[in-house]
Short mmCIF file of C-alpha atoms and ligand atoms in Angstrom, two decimals:
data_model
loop_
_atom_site.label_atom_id
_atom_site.label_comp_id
_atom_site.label_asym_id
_atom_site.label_seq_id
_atom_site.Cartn_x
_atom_site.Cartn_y
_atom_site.Cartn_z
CA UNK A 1231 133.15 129.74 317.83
CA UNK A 1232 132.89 126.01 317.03
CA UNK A 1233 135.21 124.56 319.33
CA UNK A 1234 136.80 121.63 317.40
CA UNK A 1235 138.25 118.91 318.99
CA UNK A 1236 141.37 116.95 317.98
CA UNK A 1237 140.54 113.80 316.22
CA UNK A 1238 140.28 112.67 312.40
CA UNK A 1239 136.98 114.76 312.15
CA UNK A 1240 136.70 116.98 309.39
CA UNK A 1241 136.47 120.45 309.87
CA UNK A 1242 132.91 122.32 309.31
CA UNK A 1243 133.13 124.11 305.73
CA UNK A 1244 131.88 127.34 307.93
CA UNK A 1245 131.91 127.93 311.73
CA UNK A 1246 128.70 129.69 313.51
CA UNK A 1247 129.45 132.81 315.28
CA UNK A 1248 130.41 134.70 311.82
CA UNK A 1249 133.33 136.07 313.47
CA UNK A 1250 135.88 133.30 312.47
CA UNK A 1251 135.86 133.09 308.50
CA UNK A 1252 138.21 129.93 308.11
CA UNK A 1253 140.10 127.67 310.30
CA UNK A 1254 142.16 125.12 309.27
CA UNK A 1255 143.82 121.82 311.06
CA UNK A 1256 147.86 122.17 311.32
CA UNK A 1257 148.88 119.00 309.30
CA UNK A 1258 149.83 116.41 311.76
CA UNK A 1259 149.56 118.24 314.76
CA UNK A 1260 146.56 118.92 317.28
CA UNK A 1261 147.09 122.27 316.99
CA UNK A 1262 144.36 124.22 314.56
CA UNK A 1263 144.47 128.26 312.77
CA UNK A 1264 141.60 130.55 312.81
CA UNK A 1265 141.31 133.47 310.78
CA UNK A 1266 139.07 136.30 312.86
CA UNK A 1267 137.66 138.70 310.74
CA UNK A 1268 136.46 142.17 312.12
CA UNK A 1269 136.08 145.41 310.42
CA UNK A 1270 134.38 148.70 311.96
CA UNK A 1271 132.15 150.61 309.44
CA UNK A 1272 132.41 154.27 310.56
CA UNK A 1273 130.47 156.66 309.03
CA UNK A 1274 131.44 160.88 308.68
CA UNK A 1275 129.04 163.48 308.45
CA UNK A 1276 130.79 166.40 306.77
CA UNK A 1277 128.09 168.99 307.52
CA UNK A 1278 128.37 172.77 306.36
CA UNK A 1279 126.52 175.59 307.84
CA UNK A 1280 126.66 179.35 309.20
CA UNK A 1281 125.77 180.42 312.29
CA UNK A 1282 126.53 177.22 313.81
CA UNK A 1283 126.35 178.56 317.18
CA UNK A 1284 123.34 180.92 316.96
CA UNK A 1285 120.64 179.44 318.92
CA UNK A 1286 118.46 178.59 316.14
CA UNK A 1287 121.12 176.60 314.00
CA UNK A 1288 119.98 173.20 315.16
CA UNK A 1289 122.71 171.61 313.68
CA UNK A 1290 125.12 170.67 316.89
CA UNK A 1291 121.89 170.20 318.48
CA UNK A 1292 120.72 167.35 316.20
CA UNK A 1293 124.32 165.78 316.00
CA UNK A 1294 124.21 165.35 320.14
CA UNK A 1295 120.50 164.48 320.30
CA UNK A 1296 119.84 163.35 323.93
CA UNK A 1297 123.71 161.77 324.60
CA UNK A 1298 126.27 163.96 327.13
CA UNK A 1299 128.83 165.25 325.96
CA UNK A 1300 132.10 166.96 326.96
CA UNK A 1301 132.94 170.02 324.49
CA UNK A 1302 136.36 170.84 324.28
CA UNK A 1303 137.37 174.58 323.63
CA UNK A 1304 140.91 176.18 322.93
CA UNK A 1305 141.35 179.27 324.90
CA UNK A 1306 140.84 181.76 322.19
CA UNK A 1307 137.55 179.90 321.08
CA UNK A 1308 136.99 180.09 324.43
CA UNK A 1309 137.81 184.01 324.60
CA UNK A 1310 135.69 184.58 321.69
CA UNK A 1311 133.15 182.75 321.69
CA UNK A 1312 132.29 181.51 325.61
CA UNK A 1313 129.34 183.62 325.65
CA UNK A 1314 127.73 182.22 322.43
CA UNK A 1315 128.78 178.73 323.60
CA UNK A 1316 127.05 179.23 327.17
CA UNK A 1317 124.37 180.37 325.23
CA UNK A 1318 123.94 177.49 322.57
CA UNK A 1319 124.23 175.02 325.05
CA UNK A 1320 122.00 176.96 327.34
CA UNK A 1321 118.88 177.20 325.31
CA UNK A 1322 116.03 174.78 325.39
CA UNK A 1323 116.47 171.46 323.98
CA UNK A 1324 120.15 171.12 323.88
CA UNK A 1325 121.05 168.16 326.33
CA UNK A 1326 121.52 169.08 329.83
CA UNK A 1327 124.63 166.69 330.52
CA UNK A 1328 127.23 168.94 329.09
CA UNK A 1329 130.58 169.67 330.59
CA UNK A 1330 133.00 172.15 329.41
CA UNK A 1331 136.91 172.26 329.61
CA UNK A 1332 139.25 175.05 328.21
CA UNK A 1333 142.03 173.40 327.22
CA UNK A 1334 145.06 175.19 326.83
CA UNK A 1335 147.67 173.65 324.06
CA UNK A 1336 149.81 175.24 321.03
CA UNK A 1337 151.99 172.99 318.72
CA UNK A 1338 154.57 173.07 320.74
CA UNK A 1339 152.46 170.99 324.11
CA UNK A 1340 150.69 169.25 321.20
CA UNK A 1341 151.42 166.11 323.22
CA UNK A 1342 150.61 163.10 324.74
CA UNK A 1343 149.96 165.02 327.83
CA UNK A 1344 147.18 167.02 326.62
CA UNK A 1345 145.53 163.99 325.23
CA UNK A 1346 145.85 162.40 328.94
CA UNK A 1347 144.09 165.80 330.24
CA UNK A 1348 141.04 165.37 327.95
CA UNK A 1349 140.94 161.78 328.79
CA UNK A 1350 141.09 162.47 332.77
CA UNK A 1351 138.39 165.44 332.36
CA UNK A 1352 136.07 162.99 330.50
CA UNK A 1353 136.61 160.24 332.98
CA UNK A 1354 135.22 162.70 335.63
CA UNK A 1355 132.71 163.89 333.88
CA UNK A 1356 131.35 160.47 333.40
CA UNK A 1357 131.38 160.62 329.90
CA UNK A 1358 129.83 156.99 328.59
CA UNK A 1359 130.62 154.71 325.49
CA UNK A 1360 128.27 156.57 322.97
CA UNK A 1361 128.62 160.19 324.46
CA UNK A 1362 131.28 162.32 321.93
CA UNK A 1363 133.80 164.36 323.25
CA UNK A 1364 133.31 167.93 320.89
CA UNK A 1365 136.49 169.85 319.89
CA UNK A 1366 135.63 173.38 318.90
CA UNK A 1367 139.09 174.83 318.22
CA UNK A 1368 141.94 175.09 315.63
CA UNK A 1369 143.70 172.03 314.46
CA UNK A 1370 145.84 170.96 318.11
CA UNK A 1371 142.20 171.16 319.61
CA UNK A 1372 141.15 168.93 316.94
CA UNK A 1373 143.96 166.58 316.98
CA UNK A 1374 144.05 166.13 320.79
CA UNK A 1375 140.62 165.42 321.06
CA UNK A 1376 140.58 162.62 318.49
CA UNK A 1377 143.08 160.99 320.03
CA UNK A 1378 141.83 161.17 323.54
CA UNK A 1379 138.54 159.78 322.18
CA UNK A 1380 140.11 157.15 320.54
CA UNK A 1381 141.83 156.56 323.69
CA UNK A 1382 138.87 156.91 326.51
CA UNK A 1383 136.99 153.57 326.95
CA UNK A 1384 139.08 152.34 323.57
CA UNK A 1385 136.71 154.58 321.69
CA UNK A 1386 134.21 157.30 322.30
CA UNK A 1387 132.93 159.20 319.39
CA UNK A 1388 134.00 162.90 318.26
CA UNK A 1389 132.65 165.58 316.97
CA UNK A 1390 134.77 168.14 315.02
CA UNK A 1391 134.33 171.59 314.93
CA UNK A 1392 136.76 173.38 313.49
CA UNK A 1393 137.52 177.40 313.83
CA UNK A 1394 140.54 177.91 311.97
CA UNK A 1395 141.45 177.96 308.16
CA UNK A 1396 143.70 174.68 308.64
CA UNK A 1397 141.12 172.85 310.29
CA UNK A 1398 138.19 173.67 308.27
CA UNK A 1399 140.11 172.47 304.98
CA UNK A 1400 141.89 169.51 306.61
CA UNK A 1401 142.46 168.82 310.37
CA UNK A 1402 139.07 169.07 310.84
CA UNK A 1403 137.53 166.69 308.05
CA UNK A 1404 140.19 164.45 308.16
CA UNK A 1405 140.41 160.78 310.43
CA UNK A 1406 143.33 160.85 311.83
CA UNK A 1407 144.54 161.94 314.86
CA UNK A 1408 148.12 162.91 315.89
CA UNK A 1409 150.25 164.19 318.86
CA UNK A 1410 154.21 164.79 318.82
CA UNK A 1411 156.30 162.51 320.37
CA UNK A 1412 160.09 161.92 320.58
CA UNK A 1413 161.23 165.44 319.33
CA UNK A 1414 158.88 164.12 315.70
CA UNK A 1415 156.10 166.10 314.53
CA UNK A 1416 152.39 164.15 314.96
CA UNK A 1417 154.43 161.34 315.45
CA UNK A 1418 152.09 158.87 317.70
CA UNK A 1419 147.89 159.04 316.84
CA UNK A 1420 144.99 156.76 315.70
CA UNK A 1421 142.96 156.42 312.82
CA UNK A 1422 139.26 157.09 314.52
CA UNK A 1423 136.67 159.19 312.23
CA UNK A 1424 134.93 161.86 314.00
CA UNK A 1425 131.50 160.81 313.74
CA UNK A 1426 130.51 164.78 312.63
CA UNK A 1427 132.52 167.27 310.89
CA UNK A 1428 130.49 170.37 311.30
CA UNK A 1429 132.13 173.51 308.98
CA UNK A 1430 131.25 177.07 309.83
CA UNK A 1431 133.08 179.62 307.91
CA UNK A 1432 131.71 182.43 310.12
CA UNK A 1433 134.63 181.18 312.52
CA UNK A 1434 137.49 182.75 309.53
CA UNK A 1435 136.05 186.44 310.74
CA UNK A 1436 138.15 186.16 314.32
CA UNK A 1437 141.16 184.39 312.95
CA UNK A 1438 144.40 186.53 312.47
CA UNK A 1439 146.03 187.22 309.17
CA UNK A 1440 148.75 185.22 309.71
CA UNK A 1441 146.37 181.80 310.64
CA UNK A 1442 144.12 182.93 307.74
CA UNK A 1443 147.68 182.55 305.38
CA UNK A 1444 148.43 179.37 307.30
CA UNK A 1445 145.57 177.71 305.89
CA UNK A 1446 145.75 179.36 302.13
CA UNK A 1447 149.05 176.66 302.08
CA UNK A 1448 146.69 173.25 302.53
CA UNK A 1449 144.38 175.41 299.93
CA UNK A 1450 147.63 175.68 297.65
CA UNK A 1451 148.38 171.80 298.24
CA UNK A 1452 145.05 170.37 296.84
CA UNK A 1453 144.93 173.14 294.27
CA UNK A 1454 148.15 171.95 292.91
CA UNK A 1455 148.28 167.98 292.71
CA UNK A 1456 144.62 168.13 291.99
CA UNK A 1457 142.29 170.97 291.03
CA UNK A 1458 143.50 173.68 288.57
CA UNK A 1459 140.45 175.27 288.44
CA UNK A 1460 140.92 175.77 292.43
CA UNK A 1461 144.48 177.42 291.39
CA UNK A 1462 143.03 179.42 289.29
CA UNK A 1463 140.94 181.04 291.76
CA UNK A 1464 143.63 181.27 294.56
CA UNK A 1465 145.67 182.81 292.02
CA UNK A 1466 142.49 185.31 291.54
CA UNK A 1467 141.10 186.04 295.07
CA UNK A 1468 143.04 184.72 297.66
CA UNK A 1469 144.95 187.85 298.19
CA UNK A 1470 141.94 189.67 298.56
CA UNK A 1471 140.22 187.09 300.75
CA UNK A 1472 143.40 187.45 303.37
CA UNK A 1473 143.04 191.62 303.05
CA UNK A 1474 139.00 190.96 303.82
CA UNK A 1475 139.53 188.86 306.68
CA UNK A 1476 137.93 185.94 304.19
CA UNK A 1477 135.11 188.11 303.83
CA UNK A 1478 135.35 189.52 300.02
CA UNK A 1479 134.81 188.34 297.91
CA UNK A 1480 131.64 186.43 299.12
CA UNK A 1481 131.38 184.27 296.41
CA UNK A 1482 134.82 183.06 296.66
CA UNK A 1483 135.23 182.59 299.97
CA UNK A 1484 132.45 179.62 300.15
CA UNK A 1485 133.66 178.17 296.92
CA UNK A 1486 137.33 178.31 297.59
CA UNK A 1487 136.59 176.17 301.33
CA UNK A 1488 134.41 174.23 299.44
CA UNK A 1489 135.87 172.88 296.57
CA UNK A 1490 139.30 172.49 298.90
CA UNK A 1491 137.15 169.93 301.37
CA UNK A 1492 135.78 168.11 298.37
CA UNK A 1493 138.98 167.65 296.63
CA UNK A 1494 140.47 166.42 300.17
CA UNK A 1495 137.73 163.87 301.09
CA UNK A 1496 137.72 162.54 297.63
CA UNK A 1497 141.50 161.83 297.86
CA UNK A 1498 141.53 160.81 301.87
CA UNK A 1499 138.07 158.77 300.92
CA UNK A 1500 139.91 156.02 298.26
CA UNK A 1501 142.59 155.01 301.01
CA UNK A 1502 140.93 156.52 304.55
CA UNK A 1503 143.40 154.00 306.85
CA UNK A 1504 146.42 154.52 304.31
CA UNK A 1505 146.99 150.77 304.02
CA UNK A 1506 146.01 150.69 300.31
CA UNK A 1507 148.88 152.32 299.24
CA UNK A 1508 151.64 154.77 300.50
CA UNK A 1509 151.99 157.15 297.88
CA UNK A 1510 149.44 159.66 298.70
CA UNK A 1511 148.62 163.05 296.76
CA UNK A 1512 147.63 164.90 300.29
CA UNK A 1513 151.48 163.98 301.36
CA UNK A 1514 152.06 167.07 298.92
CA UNK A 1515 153.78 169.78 301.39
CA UNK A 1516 154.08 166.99 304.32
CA UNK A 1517 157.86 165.32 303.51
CA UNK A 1518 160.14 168.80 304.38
CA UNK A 1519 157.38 170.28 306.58
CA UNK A 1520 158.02 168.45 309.46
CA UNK A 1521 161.58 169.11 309.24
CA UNK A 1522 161.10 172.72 308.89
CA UNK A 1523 158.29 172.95 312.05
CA UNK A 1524 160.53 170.86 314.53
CA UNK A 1525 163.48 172.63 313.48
CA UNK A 1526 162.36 176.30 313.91
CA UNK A 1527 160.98 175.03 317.65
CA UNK A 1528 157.14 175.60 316.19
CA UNK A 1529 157.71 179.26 315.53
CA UNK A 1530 156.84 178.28 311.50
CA UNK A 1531 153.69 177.22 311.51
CA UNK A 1532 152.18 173.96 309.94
CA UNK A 1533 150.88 175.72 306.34
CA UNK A 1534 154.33 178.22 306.48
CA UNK A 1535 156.45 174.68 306.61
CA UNK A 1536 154.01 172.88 304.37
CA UNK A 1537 154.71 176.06 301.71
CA UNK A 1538 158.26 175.56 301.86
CA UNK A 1539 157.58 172.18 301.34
CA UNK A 1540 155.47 173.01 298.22
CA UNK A 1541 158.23 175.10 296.90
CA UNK A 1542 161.19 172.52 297.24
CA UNK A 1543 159.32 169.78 296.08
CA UNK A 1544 157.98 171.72 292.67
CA UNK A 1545 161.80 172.92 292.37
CA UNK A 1546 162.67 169.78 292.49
CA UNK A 1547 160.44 168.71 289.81
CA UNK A 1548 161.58 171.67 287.74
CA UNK A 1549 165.11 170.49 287.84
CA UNK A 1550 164.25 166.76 286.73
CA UNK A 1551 162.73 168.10 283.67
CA UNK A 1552 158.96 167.02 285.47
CA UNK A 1553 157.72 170.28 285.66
CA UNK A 1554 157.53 173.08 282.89
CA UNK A 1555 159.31 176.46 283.92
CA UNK A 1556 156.16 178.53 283.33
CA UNK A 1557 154.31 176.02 285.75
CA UNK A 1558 157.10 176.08 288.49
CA UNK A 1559 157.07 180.14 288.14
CA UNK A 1560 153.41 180.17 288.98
CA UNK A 1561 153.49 178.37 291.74
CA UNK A 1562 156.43 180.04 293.31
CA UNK A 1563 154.64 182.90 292.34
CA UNK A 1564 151.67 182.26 294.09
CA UNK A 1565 153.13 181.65 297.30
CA UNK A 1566 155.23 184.68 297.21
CA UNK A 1567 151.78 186.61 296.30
CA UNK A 1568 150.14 185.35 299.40
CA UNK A 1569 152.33 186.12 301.80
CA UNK A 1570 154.55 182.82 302.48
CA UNK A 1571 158.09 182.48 302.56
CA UNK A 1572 159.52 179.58 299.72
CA UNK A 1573 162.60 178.90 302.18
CA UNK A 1574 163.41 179.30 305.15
CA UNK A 1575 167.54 181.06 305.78
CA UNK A 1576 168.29 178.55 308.71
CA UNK A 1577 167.33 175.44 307.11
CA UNK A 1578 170.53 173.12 307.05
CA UNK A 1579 170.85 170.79 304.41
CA UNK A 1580 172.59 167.63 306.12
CA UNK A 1581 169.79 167.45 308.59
CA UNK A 1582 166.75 167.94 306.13
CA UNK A 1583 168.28 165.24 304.41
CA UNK A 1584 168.35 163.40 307.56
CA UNK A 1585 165.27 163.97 308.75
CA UNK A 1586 163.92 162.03 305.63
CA UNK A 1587 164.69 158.89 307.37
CA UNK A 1588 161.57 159.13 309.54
CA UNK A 1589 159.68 160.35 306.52
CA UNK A 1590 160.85 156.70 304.82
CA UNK A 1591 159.39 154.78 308.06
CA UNK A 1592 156.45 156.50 308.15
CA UNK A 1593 155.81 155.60 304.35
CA UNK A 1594 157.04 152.26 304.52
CA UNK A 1595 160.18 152.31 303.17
CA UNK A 1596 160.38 154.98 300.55
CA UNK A 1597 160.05 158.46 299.95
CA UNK A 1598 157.02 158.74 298.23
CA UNK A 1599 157.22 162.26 296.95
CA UNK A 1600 154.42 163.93 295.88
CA UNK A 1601 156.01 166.02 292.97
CA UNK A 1602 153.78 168.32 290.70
CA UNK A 1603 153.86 167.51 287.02
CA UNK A 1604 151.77 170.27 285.83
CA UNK A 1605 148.90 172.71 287.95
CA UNK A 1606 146.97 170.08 288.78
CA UNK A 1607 148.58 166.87 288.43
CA UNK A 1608 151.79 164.73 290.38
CA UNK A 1609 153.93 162.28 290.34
CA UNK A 1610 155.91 160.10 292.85
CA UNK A 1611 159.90 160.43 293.80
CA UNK A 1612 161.95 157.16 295.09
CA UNK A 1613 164.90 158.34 297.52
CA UNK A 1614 166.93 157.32 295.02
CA UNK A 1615 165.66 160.49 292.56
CA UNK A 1616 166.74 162.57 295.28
CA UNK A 1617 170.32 163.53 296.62
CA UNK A 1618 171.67 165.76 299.35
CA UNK A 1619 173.76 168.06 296.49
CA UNK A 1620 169.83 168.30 294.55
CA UNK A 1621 168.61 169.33 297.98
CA UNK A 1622 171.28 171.93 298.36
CA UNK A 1623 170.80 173.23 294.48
CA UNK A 1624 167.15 173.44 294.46
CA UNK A 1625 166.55 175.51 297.95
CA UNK A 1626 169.41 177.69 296.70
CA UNK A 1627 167.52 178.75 293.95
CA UNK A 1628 165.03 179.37 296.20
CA UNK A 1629 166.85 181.62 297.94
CA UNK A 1630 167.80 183.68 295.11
CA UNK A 1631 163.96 183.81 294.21
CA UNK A 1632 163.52 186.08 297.35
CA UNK A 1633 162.79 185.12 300.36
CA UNK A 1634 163.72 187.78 302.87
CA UNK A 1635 160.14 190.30 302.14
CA UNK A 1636 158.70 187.27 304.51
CA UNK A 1637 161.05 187.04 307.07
CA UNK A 1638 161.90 190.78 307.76
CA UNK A 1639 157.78 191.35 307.33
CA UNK A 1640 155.43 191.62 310.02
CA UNK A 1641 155.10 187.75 310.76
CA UNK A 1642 157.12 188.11 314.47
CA UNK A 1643 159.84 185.18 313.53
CA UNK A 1644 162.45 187.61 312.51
CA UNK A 1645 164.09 187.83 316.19
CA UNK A 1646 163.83 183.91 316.29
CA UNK A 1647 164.75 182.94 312.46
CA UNK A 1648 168.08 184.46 310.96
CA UNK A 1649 167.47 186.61 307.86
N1 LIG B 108 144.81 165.44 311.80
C1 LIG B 108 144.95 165.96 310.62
O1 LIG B 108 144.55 165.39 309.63
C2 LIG B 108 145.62 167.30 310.49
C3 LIG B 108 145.63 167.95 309.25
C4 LIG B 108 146.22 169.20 309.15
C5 LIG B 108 146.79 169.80 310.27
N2 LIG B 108 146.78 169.11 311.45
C6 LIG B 108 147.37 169.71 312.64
O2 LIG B 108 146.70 170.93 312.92
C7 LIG B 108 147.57 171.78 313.63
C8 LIG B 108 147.51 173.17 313.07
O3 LIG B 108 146.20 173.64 313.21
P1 LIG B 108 145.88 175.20 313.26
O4 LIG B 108 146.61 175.90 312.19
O5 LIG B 108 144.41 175.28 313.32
O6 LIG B 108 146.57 175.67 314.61
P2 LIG B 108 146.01 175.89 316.10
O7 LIG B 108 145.06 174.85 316.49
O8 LIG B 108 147.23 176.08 316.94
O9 LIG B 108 145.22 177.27 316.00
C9 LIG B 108 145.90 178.43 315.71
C10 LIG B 108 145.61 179.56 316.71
O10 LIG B 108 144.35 180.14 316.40
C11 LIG B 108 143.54 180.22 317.57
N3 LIG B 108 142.16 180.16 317.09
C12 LIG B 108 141.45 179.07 316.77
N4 LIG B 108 140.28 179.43 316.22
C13 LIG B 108 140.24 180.78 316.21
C14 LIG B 108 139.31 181.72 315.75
N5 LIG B 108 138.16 181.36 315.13
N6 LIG B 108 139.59 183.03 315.89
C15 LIG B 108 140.75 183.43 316.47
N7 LIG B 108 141.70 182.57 316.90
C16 LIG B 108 141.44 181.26 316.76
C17 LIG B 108 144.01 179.04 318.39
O11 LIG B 108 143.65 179.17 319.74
C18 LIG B 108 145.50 179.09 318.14
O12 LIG B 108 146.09 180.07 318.96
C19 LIG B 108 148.95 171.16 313.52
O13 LIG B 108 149.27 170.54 314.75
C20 LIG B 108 148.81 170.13 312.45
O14 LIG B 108 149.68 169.06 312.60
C21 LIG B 108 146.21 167.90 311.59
ZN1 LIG B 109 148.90 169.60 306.74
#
């Protein structure tokens, strides 16, 4: 920086140092204003492959080249697939500076905490500026780990790999990074892009029915404000994909993950840091969600809450005239069909409406509701379309739909959620 002094000399048009990009002289004082400019270009790899930990995939092997690295499991990844990690890492050519920790987290100690763990573990295991910390693990893995390396030396790289349904379609792709905080779901996190997002479907084989339903909702939420072509398949083969264990059919399976991950990264890519603009298609299934997940103590699960968000929000549009009937039936239809609930019995009106506050401060002010106008497209709600007596009208309705074949079924919340 050009250090200029106070006198009657002009100042330079540009300053060396291309840092600074204006600076101007406070009229009649000795006092000047500089204008730093910085801006990080980050760069994702979105990579898809099978196998990924099969000794001959080179794939992680590549991403890591010669750095260390500390790879992150959850405990089921861990369960399942210790052996074939041991053994990936283990083989020739695979860096040597590798450390392992299991780290043991649900959504419920999705918290600060566990983001303080990871960053202790990679303190002792040395790990340097340029050496990623890898999360291979469902979507708290993910999210911890992208915080803690946003956290450890002010920014270490990450890798993603993702091994659930949820985090191959969006906590795994995506940049952000969130813990809960202060009784609010992912209410503190960073915006720091994992530097790989490696995708292995072959993960989906392990996951239970009820996780591989979970994710079918953030499938459900692009399909509807974006993609009907994507609906249309759901509405096809999802059923039997979940009865398969997202095995049959083949065909589907790839192109259903697929088209889901391109949709998302198309939307997240035209505002990545969400300072362009608040109103946000992915926000479809993410205004009553949160509500729904703190609410129920975690028992719902993110893609269960963002379903009932889905379902509200389309009634919603229904009743404002937004929405065609025949529309609104097949979307209510379609989450019935794949096994998740459209409301949940407990929910109490006066505090969803409450809880909408937050929702407003998170968005800047307003609502922002992501409202479907048609399979496929959306539109955006002010607070001031909305009222407690609509809230109370449209999950009613709801109700009379038929919700109790999900909470009486085989999804273990009917001793903690009132039928
Ligand atoms: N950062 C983002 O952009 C973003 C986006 C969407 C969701 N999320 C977050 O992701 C979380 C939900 O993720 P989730 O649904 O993956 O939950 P999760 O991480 O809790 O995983 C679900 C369960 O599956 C187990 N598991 C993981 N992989 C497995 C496998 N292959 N086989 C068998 N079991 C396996 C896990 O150990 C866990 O018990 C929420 O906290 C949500 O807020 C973040
Ligand atoms: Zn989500």
């Amino acid at each position: 920086v050009n250090v200029v002094q106070d006198n009657d000399a002009a100042l330079p048009d540009t300053l060396p140092g291309g840092q600074v990009s204006s600076a101007t002289r406070l009229r009649g004082s000795g006092e000047y204003s500089l204008q730093l400019t910085s801006g990080l270009y980050r760069l994702q790899h979105v990579k898809v492959t099978r196998g990924l930990l099969t000794p001959r995939n080179p794939t992680l092997r590549d991403c890591l080249g010669d750095r260390s690295a500390l790879v992150v499991l959850s405990p089921a990844v861990h369960r399942l697939y210790g052996r074939h990690i041991e053994r990936y890492f283990g083989a020739p050519g695979v860096s040597p500076a590798v450390e392992f920790m299991v780290l043991d987290r649900t959504e419920s100690s999705k918290t600060l905490d566990g983001v303080l763990e990871v960053c202790r573990r990679a303190a002792s295991a040395g790990l340097r500026r340029t050496s990623p910390i890898v999360a291979i693990g469902g979507g708290v893995c993910c999210d911890i780990c992208g915080l803690a390396a946003a956290l450890h030396h002010r920014g270490v790289p990450h890798i993603k790999v993702p091994t659930t349904l949820v985090g191959l379609v969006d906590a795994g792709i995506g940049i952000k990074n969130a813990v809960n905080y202060g009784g609010r779901k992912s209410a503190i996190g960073s915006f720091h892009p994992p530097e790989y997002s490696l995708l292995d479907i072959d993960f989906l084989a392990s996951l239970p029915r009820r996780h591989l339903v979970n994710g079918l909702a953030e499938i459900v939420k692009m399909a509807i404000v974006s993609d009907a072509d994507l609906f249309g398949l759901l509405s096809t083969d999802a059923v039997a994909l979940v009865e398969s264990g997202f095995h049959q059919p083949a065909a589907a399976a790839t192109q259903l993950i697929w088209q889901s991950v391109a949709g998302m990264l198309s939307e997240l890519a035209q505002n990545p840091f969400e300072n362009a603009d608040f109103r946000r298609k992915v926000d479809f299934g993410h205004t009553f969600s949160p509500y729904f997940e703190v609410t129920s103590g975690y028992s719902i699960l993110h893609g269960e809450a963002v379903a009932m968000d889905i379902a509200l929000s389309a009634e919603i549009a229904g009743s404002r005239g937004l929405l065609a009937a025949d529309d609104l039936d097949r979307i209510l239809s379609l989450i019935q069909d794949l096994g998740l609930s459209l409301a949940w019995p407990r929910t109490s009106i006066d505090a969803l409406w409450a809880s909408l506050a937050g929702i407003m401060d998170h968005r800047n002010g307003d609502l922002h509701l992501v409202v479907p106008t048609s399979i496929g497209g959306c539109e955006y709600l002010g607070i001031e379309a909305l009222s407690l007596e609509l809230l109370r009208e449209c999950t009613f309705r709801l109700h009379r739909r038929g919700t109790d074949r999900f909470w009486t079924s085989a999804h273990g919340l009917s001793d903690s959620v009132g039928v």
